[in-house]
GROMACS .gro file of C-alpha atoms in nm:
model
  173
    1ILE     CA    1   2.059  -8.405   5.057
    2LEU     CA    2   1.736  -8.365   5.250
    3VAL     CA    3   1.537  -8.363   4.928
    4CYS     CA    4   1.686  -8.700   4.822
    5GLY     CA    5   1.602  -8.851   5.162
    6ALA     CA    6   1.245  -8.723   5.140
    7LEU     CA    7   1.203  -8.862   4.787
    8ALA     CA    8   1.341  -9.199   4.891
    9THR     CA    9   1.092  -9.211   5.177
   10LEU     CA   10   0.805  -9.131   4.939
   11ALA     CA   11   0.909  -9.408   4.700
   12VAL     CA   12   0.857  -9.681   4.964
   13PRO     CA   13   0.494  -9.792   4.996
   14ALA     CA   14   0.344  -9.711   5.335
   15HIS     CA   15   0.189 -10.057   5.369
   16ALA     CA   16   0.376 -10.321   5.174
   17GLU     CA   17   0.181 -10.637   5.104
   18GLN     CA   18   0.196 -10.858   5.409
   19GLN     CA   19   0.324 -11.209   5.361
   20LEU     CA   20   0.428 -11.500   5.579
   21THR     CA   21   0.731 -11.728   5.560
   22PHE     CA   22   0.687 -12.074   5.709
   23GLY     CA   23   0.999 -12.270   5.801
   24PHE     CA   24   1.027 -12.648   5.813
   25VAL     CA   25   1.292 -12.908   5.877
   26THR     CA   26   1.209 -13.220   5.676
   27GLY     CA   27   1.283 -13.580   5.761
   28ALA     CA   28   1.165 -13.884   5.952
   29GLN     CA   29   1.166 -13.697   6.284
   30ALA     CA   30   0.983 -13.389   6.151
   31LEU     CA   31   0.623 -13.291   6.082
   32VAL     CA   32   0.682 -13.326   5.707
   33TYR     CA   33   0.906 -13.586   5.548
   34ASP     CA   34   1.013 -13.395   5.239
   35GLU     CA   35   0.973 -13.076   5.037
   36VAL     CA   36   0.663 -13.212   4.860
   37GLN     CA   37   0.480 -13.257   5.191
   38ALA     CA   38   0.600 -12.917   5.314
   39GLN     CA   39   0.468 -12.754   4.994
   40ALA     CA   40   0.135 -12.934   5.038
   41PHE     CA   41   0.103 -12.809   5.397
   42VAL     CA   42   0.195 -12.450   5.304
   43GLY     CA   43  -0.042 -12.462   5.005
   44GLN     CA   44  -0.332 -12.567   5.226
   45LEU     CA   45  -0.245 -12.295   5.477
   46ALA     CA   46  -0.220 -12.033   5.201
   47SER     CA   47  -0.572 -12.122   5.083
   48ARG     CA   48  -0.705 -12.031   5.430
   49VAL     CA   49  -0.535 -11.694   5.491
   50PRO     CA   50  -0.568 -11.357   5.311
   51PHE     CA   51  -0.195 -11.321   5.240
   52PRO     CA   52   0.078 -11.512   5.054
   53VAL     CA   53   0.260 -11.789   5.242
   54HIS     CA   54   0.612 -11.888   5.140
   55LEU     CA   55   0.810 -12.198   5.233
   56ARG     CA   56   1.169 -12.211   5.352
   57LEU     CA   57   1.340 -12.541   5.435
   58PHE     CA   58   1.623 -12.590   5.684
   59ASN     CA   59   1.873 -12.863   5.768
   60ASP     CA   60   1.795 -12.873   6.141
   61GLU     CA   61   1.591 -12.706   6.415
   62ILE     CA   62   1.886 -12.505   6.543
   63GLN     CA   63   1.928 -12.337   6.205
   64LEU     CA   64   1.550 -12.286   6.173
   65HIS     CA   65   1.538 -12.130   6.520
   66GLN     CA   66   1.815 -11.886   6.428
   67TRP     CA   67   1.624 -11.771   6.119
   68LEU     CA   68   1.300 -11.740   6.321
   69HIS     CA   69   1.431 -11.577   6.638
   70ASN     CA   70   1.764 -11.410   6.558
   71PHE     CA   71   1.732 -11.305   6.194
   72ARG     CA   72   1.349 -11.277   6.188
   73GLU     CA   73   1.347 -11.399   5.826
   74VAL     CA   74   1.100 -11.679   5.910
   75ASP     CA   75   0.763 -11.595   6.068
   76CYS     CA   76   0.646 -11.936   6.185
   77ALA     CA   77   0.776 -12.290   6.209
   78TRP     CA   78   0.727 -12.639   6.349
   79PHE     CA   79   0.956 -12.751   6.630
   80GLY     CA   80   0.961 -13.100   6.775
   81ASP     CA   81   0.845 -13.133   7.135
   82GLU     CA   82   1.196 -13.190   7.273
   83PHE     CA   83   1.345 -12.884   7.097
   84PHE     CA   84   1.045 -12.666   7.184
   85ARG     CA   85   1.071 -12.746   7.557
   86ARG     CA   86   1.438 -12.637   7.560
   87LEU     CA   87   1.350 -12.288   7.432
   88PRO     CA   88   1.330 -12.008   7.690
   89SER     CA   89   0.970 -11.941   7.794
   90GLY     CA   90   0.811 -11.671   7.581
   91GLU     CA   91   1.077 -11.679   7.309
   92VAL     CA   92   0.826 -11.805   7.053
   93LEU     CA   93   0.446 -11.803   7.045
   94PRO     CA   94   0.301 -12.156   7.038
   95LEU     CA   95   0.002 -12.155   6.802
   96ALA     CA   96  -0.099 -12.522   6.788
   97GLY     CA   97   0.018 -12.872   6.859
   98ALA     CA   98   0.093 -13.069   6.543
   99GLN     CA   99   0.193 -13.420   6.452
  100ASN     CA  100   0.216 -13.620   6.132
  101VAL     CA  101  -0.026 -13.907   6.192
  102ALA     CA  102   0.213 -14.194   6.135
  103GLU     CA  103   0.349 -14.468   6.351
  104SER     CA  104   0.603 -14.325   6.598
  105SER     CA  105   0.575 -13.978   6.446
  106PRO     CA  106   0.708 -13.711   6.683
  107THR     CA  107   0.480 -13.449   6.830
  108GLY     CA  108   0.563 -13.080   6.826
  109PHE     CA  109   0.435 -12.727   6.803
  110LEU     CA  110   0.356 -12.482   6.528
  111VAL     CA  111   0.499 -12.153   6.655
  112ALA     CA  112   0.525 -11.790   6.550
  113ARG     CA  113   0.810 -11.553   6.618
  114GLN     CA  114   0.766 -11.284   6.881
  115GLY     CA  115   0.664 -10.953   6.727
  116LEU     CA  116   0.469 -11.099   6.436
  117ASP     CA  117   0.207 -10.847   6.324
  118ALA     CA  118  -0.141 -10.921   6.462
  119ALA     CA  119  -0.280 -10.876   6.109
  120LEU     CA  120  -0.087 -11.195   6.024
  121LEU     CA  121  -0.102 -11.373   6.360
  122VAL     CA  122  -0.479 -11.374   6.412
  123PRO     CA  123  -0.579 -11.525   6.075
  124LEU     CA  124  -0.277 -11.758   6.086
  125HIS     CA  125  -0.383 -11.902   6.422
  126ALA     CA  126  -0.745 -11.949   6.307
  127ALA     CA  127  -0.632 -12.110   5.980
  128LEU     CA  128  -0.397 -12.354   6.155
  129LEU     CA  129  -0.670 -12.468   6.393
  130SER     CA  130  -0.901 -12.525   6.095
  131MET     CA  131  -0.644 -12.759   5.935
  132ASN     CA  132  -0.690 -13.060   6.164
  133ASP     CA  133  -0.636 -13.388   5.979
  134THR     CA  134  -0.484 -13.214   5.676
  135PRO     CA  135  -0.391 -13.468   5.407
  136LEU     CA  136  -0.040 -13.442   5.259
  137GLN     CA  137   0.129 -13.615   4.967
  138GLY     CA  138   0.197 -13.984   5.015
  139GLY     CA  139  -0.118 -14.049   5.220
  140LYS     CA  140   0.020 -13.881   5.531
  141VAL     CA  141  -0.205 -13.668   5.750
  142VAL     CA  142  -0.117 -13.381   5.983
  143ARG     CA  143  -0.315 -13.368   6.307
  144ILE     CA  144  -0.340 -13.018   6.457
  145SER     CA  145  -0.473 -12.940   6.803
  146PRO     CA  146  -0.502 -12.637   7.031
  147VAL     CA  147  -0.199 -12.569   7.248
  148PRO     CA  148  -0.240 -12.726   7.594
  149ALA     CA  149  -0.270 -12.466   7.872
  150ALA     CA  150   0.067 -12.570   8.019
  151ASN     CA  151   0.235 -12.444   7.700
  152ALA     CA  152   0.039 -12.120   7.670
  153VAL     CA  153   0.255 -11.812   7.644
  154ALA     CA  154   0.247 -11.574   7.937
  155PRO     CA  155   0.329 -11.207   7.881
  156PRO     CA  156   0.699 -11.127   7.930
  157ALA     CA  157   0.794 -11.056   8.291
  158ASP     CA  158   0.909 -10.706   8.198
  159ALA     CA  159   0.577 -10.615   8.031
  160ALA     CA  160   0.442 -10.312   8.213
  161VAL     CA  161   0.080 -10.322   8.321
  162MET     CA  162  -0.050  -9.972   8.282
  163ALA     CA  163  -0.332  -9.835   8.494
  164PRO     CA  164  -0.582  -9.617   8.310
  165PRO     CA  165  -0.516  -9.244   8.339
  166PRO     CA  166  -0.707  -9.069   8.618
  167ASP     CA  167  -1.045  -8.922   8.519
  168PRO     CA  168  -1.006  -8.541   8.532
  169ALA     CA  169  -1.379  -8.506   8.607
  170ALA     CA  170  -1.352  -8.717   8.921
  171SER     CA  171  -1.306  -8.527   9.243
  172PRO     CA  172  -1.014  -8.612   9.470
  173PRO     CA  173  -1.108  -8.836   9.767
   0.00000   0.00000   0.00000
């Protein structure tokens, strides 16, 4: 039995190809109006990062939040300002402000789930900030901006701050 377990472990690649799943709700009150615009946004993002980006669409922000936070099947998403502000502080990582430049278009935030690998998070954040005024299908444009300081994510309250270990060469006081 141990041999089978060891063989199964060897069969799994040590570093599977990293990929990102982006979740969107489409509609008049969302960043993208339809699947075509969502695909255009994800395609432009994919051209700026060194890993594949996949799209997943949802019926509403509650469902999208569940797949991002609870199931961890979605890595990043756009939430409207009102929904974002109701989330517990630190539950998601705000990456950028984003709005579809259209009359009365809602504002919101592009966010990542907590625990997203830094190898994905760092290039994702840089790529999103490089996408300001991204054209989408139908003549629409997405305006992306840095996250205002008031929405910056603070470390969790239970995060331990560790002091460096004492230097053994130092003499006691």
